[in-house]
Coordinates of C-alpha atoms and ligand atoms in Angstrom, one line a residue:
M1 CA -141.4 -137.9 147.2
K2 CA -143.3 -138.2 144.0
M3 CA -140.1 -138.9 142.4
N4 CA -139.4 -141.7 144.7
K5 CA -142.6 -143.4 144.5
R6 CA -142.7 -143.1 140.8
K7 CA -139.1 -144.3 140.6
W8 CA -140.1 -147.3 142.4
Q9 CA -143.3 -147.9 140.4
Q10 CA -141.2 -147.6 137.4
A11 CA -138.6 -150.0 138.9
L12 CA -141.3 -152.5 139.6
G13 CA -143.6 -151.8 136.7
G14 CA -141.3 -151.3 133.9
V15 CA -141.2 -148.5 131.4
M16 CA -144.9 -148.6 130.4
I17 CA -146.0 -146.4 133.3
F18 CA -143.7 -143.7 132.2
S19 CA -144.4 -144.0 128.6
L20 CA -148.1 -143.7 129.3
A21 CA -147.4 -140.6 131.4
G22 CA -147.0 -138.7 128.2
S23 CA -149.0 -135.6 128.0
I24 CA -151.4 -133.3 129.8
L25 CA -153.8 -130.7 128.6
A26 CA -154.8 -127.9 130.6
G27 CA -156.5 -124.8 129.7
C28 CA -156.4 -121.4 131.3
G29 CA -159.1 -119.6 132.9
S30 CA -159.5 -116.9 135.4
A31 CA -160.5 -117.8 138.9
E32 CA -163.8 -116.4 138.0
E33 CA -165.3 -119.5 136.8
A34 CA -168.8 -119.9 135.5
K35 CA -171.4 -118.8 138.1
P36 CA -173.5 -121.5 139.7
E37 CA -176.7 -122.2 138.0
S38 CA -178.9 -124.6 139.8
S39 CA -180.8 -125.4 136.6
A40 CA -177.8 -126.8 135.0
K41 CA -177.4 -129.4 137.7
T42 CA -180.5 -131.1 136.6
A43 CA -178.8 -132.6 133.5
P44 CA -179.3 -136.3 133.8
S45 CA -176.0 -137.9 134.7
S46 CA -177.0 -141.1 132.7
A47 CA -177.2 -139.2 129.4
L48 CA -174.9 -141.2 127.1
T49 CA -174.8 -138.5 124.4
A50 CA -173.2 -135.1 124.9
E51 CA -175.9 -132.5 125.8
A52 CA -174.3 -129.7 124.2
G53 CA -175.6 -126.6 122.4
Q54 CA -178.8 -126.3 120.4
S55 CA -177.0 -128.1 117.5
G56 CA -176.0 -131.0 119.7
K57 CA -172.3 -130.1 119.2
A58 CA -169.9 -128.4 121.4
S59 CA -170.3 -125.3 119.5
D60 CA -173.2 -124.0 117.4
T61 CA -170.8 -122.6 114.9
P62 CA -167.3 -123.9 113.9
V63 CA -164.6 -122.5 116.3
T64 CA -160.8 -123.2 116.5
L65 CA -159.2 -123.5 119.9
S66 CA -155.4 -123.3 120.4
V67 CA -153.9 -126.5 122.1
H68 CA -150.6 -126.9 123.8
M69 CA -150.0 -130.6 123.8
I70 CA -147.1 -133.1 123.4
S71 CA -148.0 -136.7 123.6
Q72 CA -145.9 -139.7 122.8
N73 CA -143.1 -137.2 122.3
L74 CA -145.1 -135.7 119.4
P75 CA -146.4 -132.2 119.5
F76 CA -150.0 -131.8 118.5
D77 CA -150.5 -132.0 114.8
D78 CA -153.4 -130.3 113.1
T79 CA -153.7 -133.0 110.5
W80 CA -154.2 -136.0 113.0
A81 CA -157.2 -137.9 111.7
V82 CA -158.6 -138.4 115.0
F83 CA -159.0 -134.7 115.8
T84 CA -160.1 -133.6 112.4
E85 CA -162.9 -136.2 112.7
A86 CA -163.7 -134.9 116.1
A87 CA -163.9 -131.4 114.7
K88 CA -166.7 -132.6 112.3
K89 CA -168.6 -134.0 115.2
T90 CA -168.2 -131.2 117.6
N91 CA -167.7 -128.1 115.6
V92 CA -164.4 -127.5 117.6
S93 CA -161.2 -127.6 115.7
L94 CA -157.9 -127.8 117.5
E95 CA -154.8 -125.9 116.4
G96 CA -151.4 -126.8 117.9
T97 CA -149.2 -124.2 119.2
I98 CA -145.9 -126.2 119.6
P99 CA -143.6 -126.3 116.7
K100 CA -142.8 -129.8 115.3
T101 CA -139.1 -129.7 116.3
V102 CA -140.0 -129.4 119.9
T103 CA -140.4 -132.6 121.8
D104 CA -139.5 -131.6 125.4
R105 CA -142.8 -131.2 127.2
T106 CA -141.5 -129.7 130.3
E107 CA -139.4 -127.1 128.3
A108 CA -142.3 -126.3 126.1
F109 CA -144.7 -125.8 128.9
N110 CA -142.3 -123.5 130.8
L111 CA -141.8 -121.5 127.7
M112 CA -145.4 -121.0 127.2
M113 CA -146.1 -120.2 131.0
A114 CA -143.1 -117.6 130.9
S115 CA -144.6 -116.0 127.7
G116 CA -148.0 -115.5 129.5
N117 CA -149.6 -116.4 126.1
I118 CA -151.6 -119.6 127.3
A119 CA -153.4 -121.8 124.8
D120 CA -157.1 -122.3 125.3
I121 CA -156.4 -126.0 126.1
V122 CA -153.2 -127.1 127.7
S123 CA -151.9 -130.6 128.5
N124 CA -149.4 -131.3 131.0
T125 CA -148.5 -133.0 134.3
K126 CA -150.7 -133.1 137.3
A127 CA -147.9 -131.3 139.2
N128 CA -147.9 -128.4 136.7
M129 CA -151.6 -128.2 136.2
D130 CA -152.4 -128.2 139.9
R131 CA -149.7 -125.7 140.7
F132 CA -150.5 -123.2 137.9
G133 CA -154.2 -123.9 138.3
Q134 CA -154.2 -122.9 141.9
E135 CA -152.2 -119.8 141.0
G136 CA -155.0 -118.9 138.6
A137 CA -153.7 -119.9 135.1
F138 CA -156.3 -122.7 134.6
V139 CA -159.9 -122.6 135.2
P140 CA -161.4 -125.0 137.9
L141 CA -163.3 -127.5 135.8
D142 CA -165.7 -128.6 138.6
E143 CA -168.7 -126.2 137.9
L144 CA -168.1 -126.4 134.1
I145 CA -168.4 -130.1 134.3
D146 CA -171.5 -129.9 136.3
K147 CA -173.2 -127.5 133.9
Y148 CA -172.1 -128.6 130.5
A149 CA -170.4 -132.1 130.6
P150 CA -172.9 -134.9 131.6
N151 CA -170.6 -137.6 130.2
I152 CA -167.5 -136.5 132.1
K153 CA -169.7 -136.1 135.3
K154 CA -170.9 -139.7 134.9
F155 CA -167.5 -141.1 134.3
L156 CA -166.1 -139.3 137.4
E157 CA -169.0 -140.6 139.4
E158 CA -168.1 -144.1 138.3
R159 CA -164.3 -143.5 138.8
P160 CA -163.7 -141.6 142.0
D161 CA -160.1 -142.6 141.8
V162 CA -159.8 -140.6 138.4
K163 CA -161.5 -137.7 140.1
A164 CA -159.3 -137.8 143.1
V165 CA -156.0 -137.9 140.9
G166 CA -157.5 -135.0 139.0
T167 CA -158.1 -133.0 142.1
A168 CA -155.5 -130.5 143.5
A169 CA -154.7 -129.9 147.1
D170 CA -157.2 -127.1 147.2
G171 CA -160.1 -129.5 146.3
K172 CA -160.5 -128.3 142.7
M173 CA -160.0 -130.0 139.4
Y174 CA -157.6 -128.2 137.0
Y175 CA -157.2 -131.0 134.5
L176 CA -158.9 -134.2 133.3
P177 CA -156.5 -137.1 133.7
F178 CA -155.9 -139.8 131.1
A179 CA -157.3 -143.1 132.4
P180 CA -155.6 -146.1 130.9
D181 CA -157.2 -149.5 130.9
G182 CA -155.9 -153.1 131.4
E183 CA -154.2 -153.1 134.8
A184 CA -151.7 -156.0 134.4
A185 CA -148.2 -154.8 133.9
S186 CA -145.5 -157.3 134.8
G187 CA -145.9 -161.1 135.2
W188 CA -143.7 -163.9 136.2
F189 CA -142.2 -166.0 133.3
V190 CA -140.5 -169.3 133.3
R191 CA -139.0 -171.6 130.8
Q192 CA -141.7 -174.2 130.2
D193 CA -139.5 -176.2 127.8
W194 CA -137.0 -176.5 130.8
L195 CA -139.6 -177.5 133.2
D196 CA -140.8 -180.2 130.7
K197 CA -137.3 -181.5 130.2
L198 CA -136.6 -181.9 134.0
G199 CA -140.0 -183.3 134.6
L200 CA -141.2 -180.4 136.8
K201 CA -144.7 -179.0 137.2
T202 CA -145.3 -175.2 137.1
P203 CA -144.3 -173.9 140.5
V204 CA -147.2 -172.5 142.5
T205 CA -145.6 -171.8 145.8
V206 CA -142.5 -170.0 147.0
D207 CA -141.0 -173.4 147.9
E208 CA -141.8 -174.9 144.6
Y209 CA -140.3 -171.9 142.9
Y210 CA -137.2 -172.4 144.8
Q211 CA -137.0 -176.1 143.8
V212 CA -137.5 -175.1 140.1
L213 CA -134.6 -172.5 140.2
K214 CA -132.5 -175.0 142.1
A215 CA -133.1 -177.5 139.4
F216 CA -132.4 -175.1 136.6
K217 CA -129.1 -174.3 138.3
E218 CA -128.0 -177.9 138.8
K219 CA -129.7 -180.1 136.2
D220 CA -128.3 -178.6 132.9
P221 CA -131.7 -178.0 131.3
N222 CA -130.1 -176.3 128.3
G223 CA -128.1 -179.6 127.7
N224 CA -124.7 -178.1 127.1
N225 CA -122.9 -180.0 130.0
K226 CA -122.1 -176.7 131.6
A227 CA -123.7 -175.1 134.7
D228 CA -124.0 -172.0 133.0
E229 CA -127.9 -171.5 133.7
I230 CA -128.9 -168.3 135.4
P231 CA -132.1 -169.2 137.1
Y232 CA -133.6 -165.8 138.0
F233 CA -132.7 -162.6 136.2
T234 CA -134.1 -159.2 135.3
R235 CA -133.2 -156.4 133.1
D236 CA -134.3 -153.8 135.6
T237 CA -131.3 -152.9 137.7
N238 CA -133.6 -150.8 140.1
V239 CA -135.8 -153.7 141.0
A240 CA -133.0 -156.2 140.7
A241 CA -133.3 -159.0 143.2
Y242 CA -135.9 -157.0 145.2
G243 CA -138.6 -158.2 143.0
L244 CA -138.3 -161.6 144.8
L245 CA -139.1 -160.0 148.1
A246 CA -142.9 -160.4 147.2
L247 CA -142.4 -164.1 147.9
W248 CA -141.9 -163.2 151.6
D249 CA -144.8 -160.6 151.7
A250 CA -142.0 -158.0 151.8
D251 CA -141.4 -154.8 149.8
Q252 CA -138.6 -152.5 148.9
G253 CA -140.7 -149.4 148.5
Y254 CA -143.9 -147.7 149.6
Y255 CA -147.2 -149.7 149.3
L256 CA -150.7 -149.8 150.6
K257 CA -151.2 -151.8 153.8
S258 CA -154.8 -151.8 155.2
D259 CA -155.6 -148.3 153.8
K260 CA -152.4 -146.9 155.1
I261 CA -149.2 -146.2 153.1
A262 CA -146.3 -148.3 154.5
F263 CA -142.7 -148.4 153.8
G264 CA -141.4 -151.9 153.1
P265 CA -138.0 -151.9 154.7
L266 CA -139.6 -150.8 158.1
E267 CA -142.0 -153.8 158.2
P268 CA -140.9 -156.8 160.3
Q269 CA -141.3 -159.3 157.3
Y270 CA -138.6 -157.3 155.4
K271 CA -135.8 -158.9 157.5
T272 CA -137.0 -162.4 156.6
G273 CA -137.5 -161.4 153.0
I274 CA -134.2 -159.8 152.4
S275 CA -132.3 -162.5 154.4
S276 CA -134.0 -165.2 152.2
V277 CA -133.1 -163.2 149.1
V278 CA -129.5 -163.0 150.3
Q279 CA -129.5 -166.8 150.7
W280 CA -131.0 -167.3 147.1
Y281 CA -128.2 -165.1 145.8
E282 CA -125.5 -167.1 147.7
E283 CA -126.9 -170.3 146.2
G284 CA -126.5 -169.0 142.7
L285 CA -130.1 -168.9 142.0
I286 CA -130.1 -165.2 141.2
D287 CA -128.1 -163.7 138.4
R288 CA -124.7 -162.7 140.0
E289 CA -124.9 -159.5 137.8
I290 CA -128.4 -158.6 138.7
F291 CA -127.5 -155.2 139.7
T292 CA -125.4 -154.4 136.8
R293 CA -126.4 -156.5 133.7
G294 CA -128.9 -153.9 132.7
S295 CA -131.6 -153.4 130.0
K296 CA -130.2 -156.0 127.6
A297 CA -130.3 -158.9 130.2
R298 CA -133.4 -160.4 128.6
D299 CA -131.9 -160.2 125.1
I300 CA -128.7 -161.6 126.1
L301 CA -129.7 -164.4 128.6
L302 CA -132.7 -165.7 126.4
A303 CA -130.7 -165.7 123.2
D304 CA -127.8 -167.5 125.1
N305 CA -130.2 -170.1 126.2
T306 CA -129.2 -169.5 129.8
G307 CA -131.9 -167.5 131.5
G308 CA -134.6 -169.4 133.3
S309 CA -137.2 -167.1 134.9
T310 CA -138.0 -163.4 135.3
R311 CA -140.6 -161.0 136.0
D312 CA -141.3 -158.5 133.2
W313 CA -143.8 -156.9 131.0
F314 CA -146.1 -159.5 129.2
A315 CA -146.0 -158.3 125.7
S316 CA -142.3 -157.6 125.2
T317 CA -141.3 -160.8 127.1
A318 CA -143.7 -163.1 125.3
A319 CA -142.4 -161.8 121.9
Y320 CA -139.1 -163.6 122.5
N321 CA -140.9 -166.8 121.7
D322 CA -141.2 -165.5 118.2
S323 CA -138.1 -163.6 117.7
L324 CA -135.8 -166.3 119.0
K325 CA -137.5 -169.4 117.6
D326 CA -134.8 -170.1 115.1
K327 CA -131.9 -169.4 117.5
V328 CA -133.2 -171.2 120.4
P329 CA -135.3 -174.2 119.1
G330 CA -138.1 -175.2 121.5
L331 CA -137.9 -172.0 123.4
S332 CA -141.1 -171.6 125.5
F333 CA -141.0 -168.8 127.9
V334 CA -144.4 -168.5 129.4
P335 CA -146.1 -166.4 132.0
I336 CA -147.2 -168.2 135.2
A337 CA -149.3 -167.1 138.1
P338 CA -147.2 -165.4 140.9
P339 CA -145.9 -168.2 143.2
A340 CA -147.9 -168.0 146.4
D341 CA -145.8 -166.2 149.1
I342 CA -144.9 -167.8 152.5
N343 CA -148.4 -166.9 153.7
G344 CA -150.1 -168.5 150.7
K345 CA -150.9 -165.2 149.2
V346 CA -150.9 -165.0 145.3
V347 CA -150.2 -161.4 144.5
E348 CA -148.5 -159.3 141.7
Y349 CA -147.0 -156.1 143.1
T350 CA -146.9 -154.3 139.9
A351 CA -149.9 -152.9 137.9
R352 CA -150.2 -150.3 135.3
A353 CA -151.3 -147.1 136.8
V354 CA -155.1 -146.8 136.5
V355 CA -155.0 -143.1 136.4
I356 CA -152.1 -141.1 134.8
P357 CA -151.4 -137.9 136.6
S358 CA -151.4 -136.1 133.4
G359 CA -154.2 -134.7 131.2
W360 CA -155.7 -131.5 129.8
G361 CA -157.3 -128.4 131.1
I362 CA -158.7 -125.0 130.0
S363 CA -156.9 -121.7 130.2
A364 CA -158.4 -119.2 132.7
S365 CA -158.0 -116.6 130.0
S366 CA -159.8 -118.6 127.2
K367 CA -162.9 -117.0 125.9
H368 CA -164.2 -120.5 125.0
Q369 CA -164.3 -122.2 128.2
E370 CA -167.8 -123.5 127.6
E371 CA -167.0 -124.9 124.1
A372 CA -163.9 -126.4 125.5
I373 CA -165.5 -128.4 128.3
K374 CA -168.2 -129.6 125.9
Y375 CA -165.5 -130.6 123.5
F376 CA -163.8 -132.5 126.5
D377 CA -167.1 -134.1 127.2
Y378 CA -167.3 -135.5 123.6
W379 CA -164.3 -137.7 124.3
Y380 CA -166.3 -139.5 127.1
T381 CA -169.2 -140.4 124.7
E382 CA -169.3 -143.9 123.3
E383 CA -168.5 -142.3 119.9
G384 CA -165.7 -140.1 121.2
R385 CA -164.0 -142.9 123.3
R386 CA -164.1 -145.1 120.2
L387 CA -162.4 -142.3 118.1
A388 CA -159.7 -141.8 120.7
N389 CA -159.0 -145.6 121.0
F390 CA -159.4 -146.9 117.5
G391 CA -159.4 -143.8 115.2
V392 CA -161.6 -143.3 112.2
E393 CA -163.8 -146.0 110.8
G394 CA -162.8 -147.1 107.4
V395 CA -159.3 -145.6 107.9
T396 CA -157.8 -147.3 110.9
Y397 CA -160.5 -149.8 111.7
T398 CA -163.7 -151.5 110.4
L399 CA -166.6 -152.6 112.4
E400 CA -167.1 -156.4 112.8
N401 CA -170.2 -157.4 114.6
G402 CA -170.6 -153.9 115.8
K403 CA -167.1 -153.9 117.3
P404 CA -164.1 -152.0 116.0
K405 CA -161.3 -154.1 114.5
F406 CA -158.1 -152.6 113.3
T407 CA -157.4 -152.9 109.7
D408 CA -154.7 -155.5 108.5
E409 CA -152.6 -152.7 107.4
I410 CA -152.5 -151.4 111.1
L411 CA -152.1 -154.8 112.6
N412 CA -149.3 -155.9 110.1
S413 CA -147.4 -152.6 110.4
G414 CA -144.9 -154.1 112.9
T415 CA -145.1 -151.1 114.9
V416 CA -148.8 -150.8 115.8
T417 CA -148.7 -148.1 118.4
Q418 CA -146.3 -145.8 116.4
T419 CA -148.6 -146.3 113.3
L420 CA -151.6 -145.5 115.2
W421 CA -149.9 -142.3 116.6
K422 CA -149.7 -141.1 112.9
Y423 CA -153.4 -140.8 113.0
G424 CA -153.6 -139.3 116.5
V425 CA -154.9 -142.6 117.9
Q426 CA -154.0 -143.3 121.4
M427 CA -152.6 -139.9 122.2
E428 CA -152.8 -139.3 125.9
F429 CA -155.4 -136.7 126.9
G430 CA -158.6 -136.8 129.0
F431 CA -160.2 -140.0 127.9
H432 CA -160.9 -143.5 129.0
Q433 CA -158.6 -146.0 127.3
D434 CA -160.1 -149.3 126.1
F435 CA -157.7 -152.3 126.6
E436 CA -159.3 -153.9 123.6
Y437 CA -157.2 -151.8 121.4
E438 CA -154.1 -153.5 122.8
R439 CA -155.6 -157.0 123.0
Q440 CA -155.9 -157.0 119.2
Y441 CA -152.2 -157.0 118.5
L442 CA -150.9 -158.8 121.5
N443 CA -148.9 -162.0 121.1
P444 CA -151.4 -164.8 122.1
I445 CA -149.0 -166.0 124.9
A446 CA -149.0 -162.4 126.4
A447 CA -152.7 -162.1 125.8
K448 CA -153.4 -165.1 127.8
G449 CA -150.9 -164.2 130.7
M450 CA -152.5 -160.7 130.9
S451 CA -156.0 -162.0 130.9
D452 CA -155.1 -164.5 133.7
Y453 CA -153.6 -161.7 135.9
I454 CA -156.6 -159.4 135.3
D455 CA -159.3 -162.0 135.5
K456 CA -157.8 -163.5 138.8
K457 CA -157.2 -160.1 140.2
Y458 CA -153.5 -160.9 141.0
T459 CA -152.5 -157.3 140.8
R460 CA -152.0 -155.3 144.1
E461 CA -153.7 -152.0 144.5
Q462 CA -151.3 -149.2 143.8
I463 CA -150.7 -146.0 145.7
P464 CA -152.5 -143.4 143.6
S465 CA -150.9 -140.1 142.5
L466 CA -151.2 -137.9 145.6
S467 CA -151.6 -134.1 145.9
Y468 CA -149.1 -132.4 148.0
T469 CA -149.1 -128.8 149.3
A470 CA -145.9 -126.8 148.4
E471 CA -144.8 -127.1 152.0
E472 CA -145.2 -131.0 151.9
E473 CA -143.4 -131.1 148.6
A474 CA -140.5 -129.2 149.9
R475 CA -140.1 -131.5 153.0
L476 CA -140.3 -134.6 150.8
K477 CA -137.8 -133.3 148.6
S478 CA -135.3 -132.6 151.4
L479 CA -135.9 -136.0 153.0
E480 CA -136.5 -138.6 150.4
A481 CA -133.4 -138.7 148.4
S482 CA -131.1 -139.6 151.2
I483 CA -133.4 -142.2 152.5
N484 CA -133.8 -143.9 149.2
T485 CA -130.0 -143.9 148.7
Y486 CA -129.4 -145.2 152.1
V487 CA -131.9 -148.1 151.6
S488 CA -130.6 -149.1 148.3
E489 CA -126.9 -149.0 149.3
T490 CA -127.6 -151.0 152.4
S491 CA -129.7 -153.6 150.9
Q492 CA -127.4 -154.1 148.0
K493 CA -124.5 -154.6 150.4
W494 CA -126.4 -157.3 152.1
I495 CA -127.4 -159.2 149.0
L496 CA -123.9 -159.0 147.6
G497 CA -122.7 -160.5 150.9
A498 CA -120.5 -157.6 152.0
E499 CA -122.4 -157.3 155.3
P500 CA -124.8 -159.8 157.1
V501 CA -128.4 -158.8 157.6
E502 CA -128.3 -160.3 161.1
G503 CA -127.1 -157.9 163.7
N504 CA -127.4 -154.9 161.3
Y505 CA -131.2 -154.8 160.5
D506 CA -132.1 -153.0 163.8
A507 CA -129.5 -150.3 163.3
F508 CA -130.7 -149.9 159.7
V509 CA -134.3 -149.2 160.9
A510 CA -132.9 -146.8 163.6
Q511 CA -131.0 -144.9 160.9
L512 CA -134.0 -144.6 158.7
K513 CA -135.9 -143.1 161.6
T514 CA -133.1 -140.6 162.3
M515 CA -133.3 -139.7 158.7
G516 CA -136.9 -138.8 158.9
V517 CA -138.7 -141.7 157.3
E518 CA -141.6 -141.3 159.8
E519 CA -142.2 -137.8 158.7
V520 CA -142.2 -138.9 155.1
L521 CA -144.7 -141.6 155.9
K522 CA -146.9 -138.9 157.8
I523 CA -146.8 -136.6 154.8
K524 CA -147.7 -139.4 152.5
N525 CA -150.6 -140.7 154.8
D526 CA -151.9 -137.2 155.2
A527 CA -152.1 -136.8 151.5
Y528 CA -153.6 -140.3 151.0
A529 CA -156.3 -139.4 153.6
R530 CA -157.2 -136.3 151.6
Y531 CA -157.3 -138.5 148.5
L532 CA -159.7 -140.9 150.1
K533 CA -162.0 -138.0 151.1
Q534 CA -162.3 -136.9 147.5
Ligands
CA601 CA1 -126.1 -175.8 130.9

C-alpha cells in the first residue's frame, strides 16, 4: 500500500518527494536501552543549546563513530566540510562505511545487515529502520532523547507529525526522520502572454479556466494560423488528465477527508469529475497524447509554442521563461492560484512531504549510544541546523545582517544543489530543513508562485507516512496492485472514449469492492488512527 500511496504522491507531486527521500540513518543498539533516570527528565525542553557532557560537546574526548549512509545517491564522504565542521563542534567524527562506488542504498543496507557488522549510525528508510529496529538491530531512541537530547525533544514536541512518522508500529522511535521545509510542490501555470493577447483575465474559477482553455484552442494565440495549440498538458503520465479532477473536488487516489483516509474513485463526486474530464478531452482542451507524451512534454510543447497550461513543479517550470526566451519571444509562463473548484474551494492537492520516511538511528550494538544521540541533538541546535542547511561560514555562505547568504560562487554555479552536496550541505539525515536555502536561488517567478501557495495555504494536508504491522503490509501487498491497475485501466478507457462513464460507474465501484478496496481502506485508517494517537 505504501507503494501505491507514494506512487500517487509522486504522480501528483512530481519527482521531488522521491529525490528528497534519499537517505536514512539508523544505528544499532540492543533492546537494552538506557535505564530510566528520572533526574534526566528534568532537562528544560526550552534549552536552545545542546546540554551535552561536561565539555558542552557530544563527547568529552574526540571519538569516531562509523556511519552507514547514502544521501542524494552519494555514499557518506569523510571529507564533507559540513561533517568535519560538526566534528570540531561536537568532538564526534563520522567515518563512512560504504565504498564510493556503491550508490544503491537498499543493496548497501541489505549487505550490511546480512554481514551483522552494523555501523554505529545507520541511515535508511522508515520501513527498514522500523522493521530491523523492532527486531533489535537499532536502539529505541525515546529514552535516549529524554535523557540526552533536549533540542530533539523540543523539536518533536513542536512537530508531533515528525515524531509520528518516526514511530514504529510498536510505539518506539528507531530513527529520526528528515524534515523538509517549504510545503508547496506543484502549481498551476498558464501562458500569461496568450491571456494578454486574447484579452482574457487570469482564470479564478473552474468555469473561467474552461473558457481560457477553449480560447487557447480556438483563437490561435500563437498566431500561426493553425489550430495547433494544446491547451492543457502535463509531462506526468501517471497523473495525466486526472490532475484536473481537483476542479470537481474529485481525486484519483487516497486522500484525507475529515480526518479519515478516503479513496477518490469511490466518492460520489468522482463520477461528475471524471465525466467532466472526459468531456474536456473530447473537446480537445486536453492533450490528446496526455497518457503517452511523457517526461519531455514541457520541453517540447513550450519550445514549439503550443502548450497553454499545466500543473508542475514551480522551479523547473518557471525556468523555461529564461531558457526559451530567445526561441519563444515574449514567453510568459506564470503560476496562478488553483482555479476554484465547483464548490468554490481553492486547493492544491500536491505538497512536498513535510516529513520524509527516512532518517538516521543508532545501532543496538554501538558502544557510543550516548555520544551518538548527543551528536544527533547537535543538528537541532540553531548552529547545527544552519550548518546542515547552509554549510560552513566563509566557505559556502557569509553572514549578512545576521543571516546566512550563499556565496556568489555557489549561487552562480549553475547546479546549486549538486554543488552544495560536494560540501555535504543538504544531505538528508535527521535535521530540520530551512526553505530559505532554496529561496536564495529560485527564479523570481517560481519564488513568487511558491510564496503565494504557501502564504495563502492552498496546499492540502497530505496523508503522512503510516506504520503498518507485518500482517497489514502483507494484506496491502496482495490487494493494492490489482486495485490500482483496475482503476487506472478503467479511467483511462473512459477518458479516451473507449467506454462511457454513464452506465459503467456503478459496476466499477462494485468491482472495486469485490477486489477488497474496503479492507484496504480499513487497514489504512487503522494505521492512520494509530498515527493520530502518537
Ligand atoms: Ca496556432
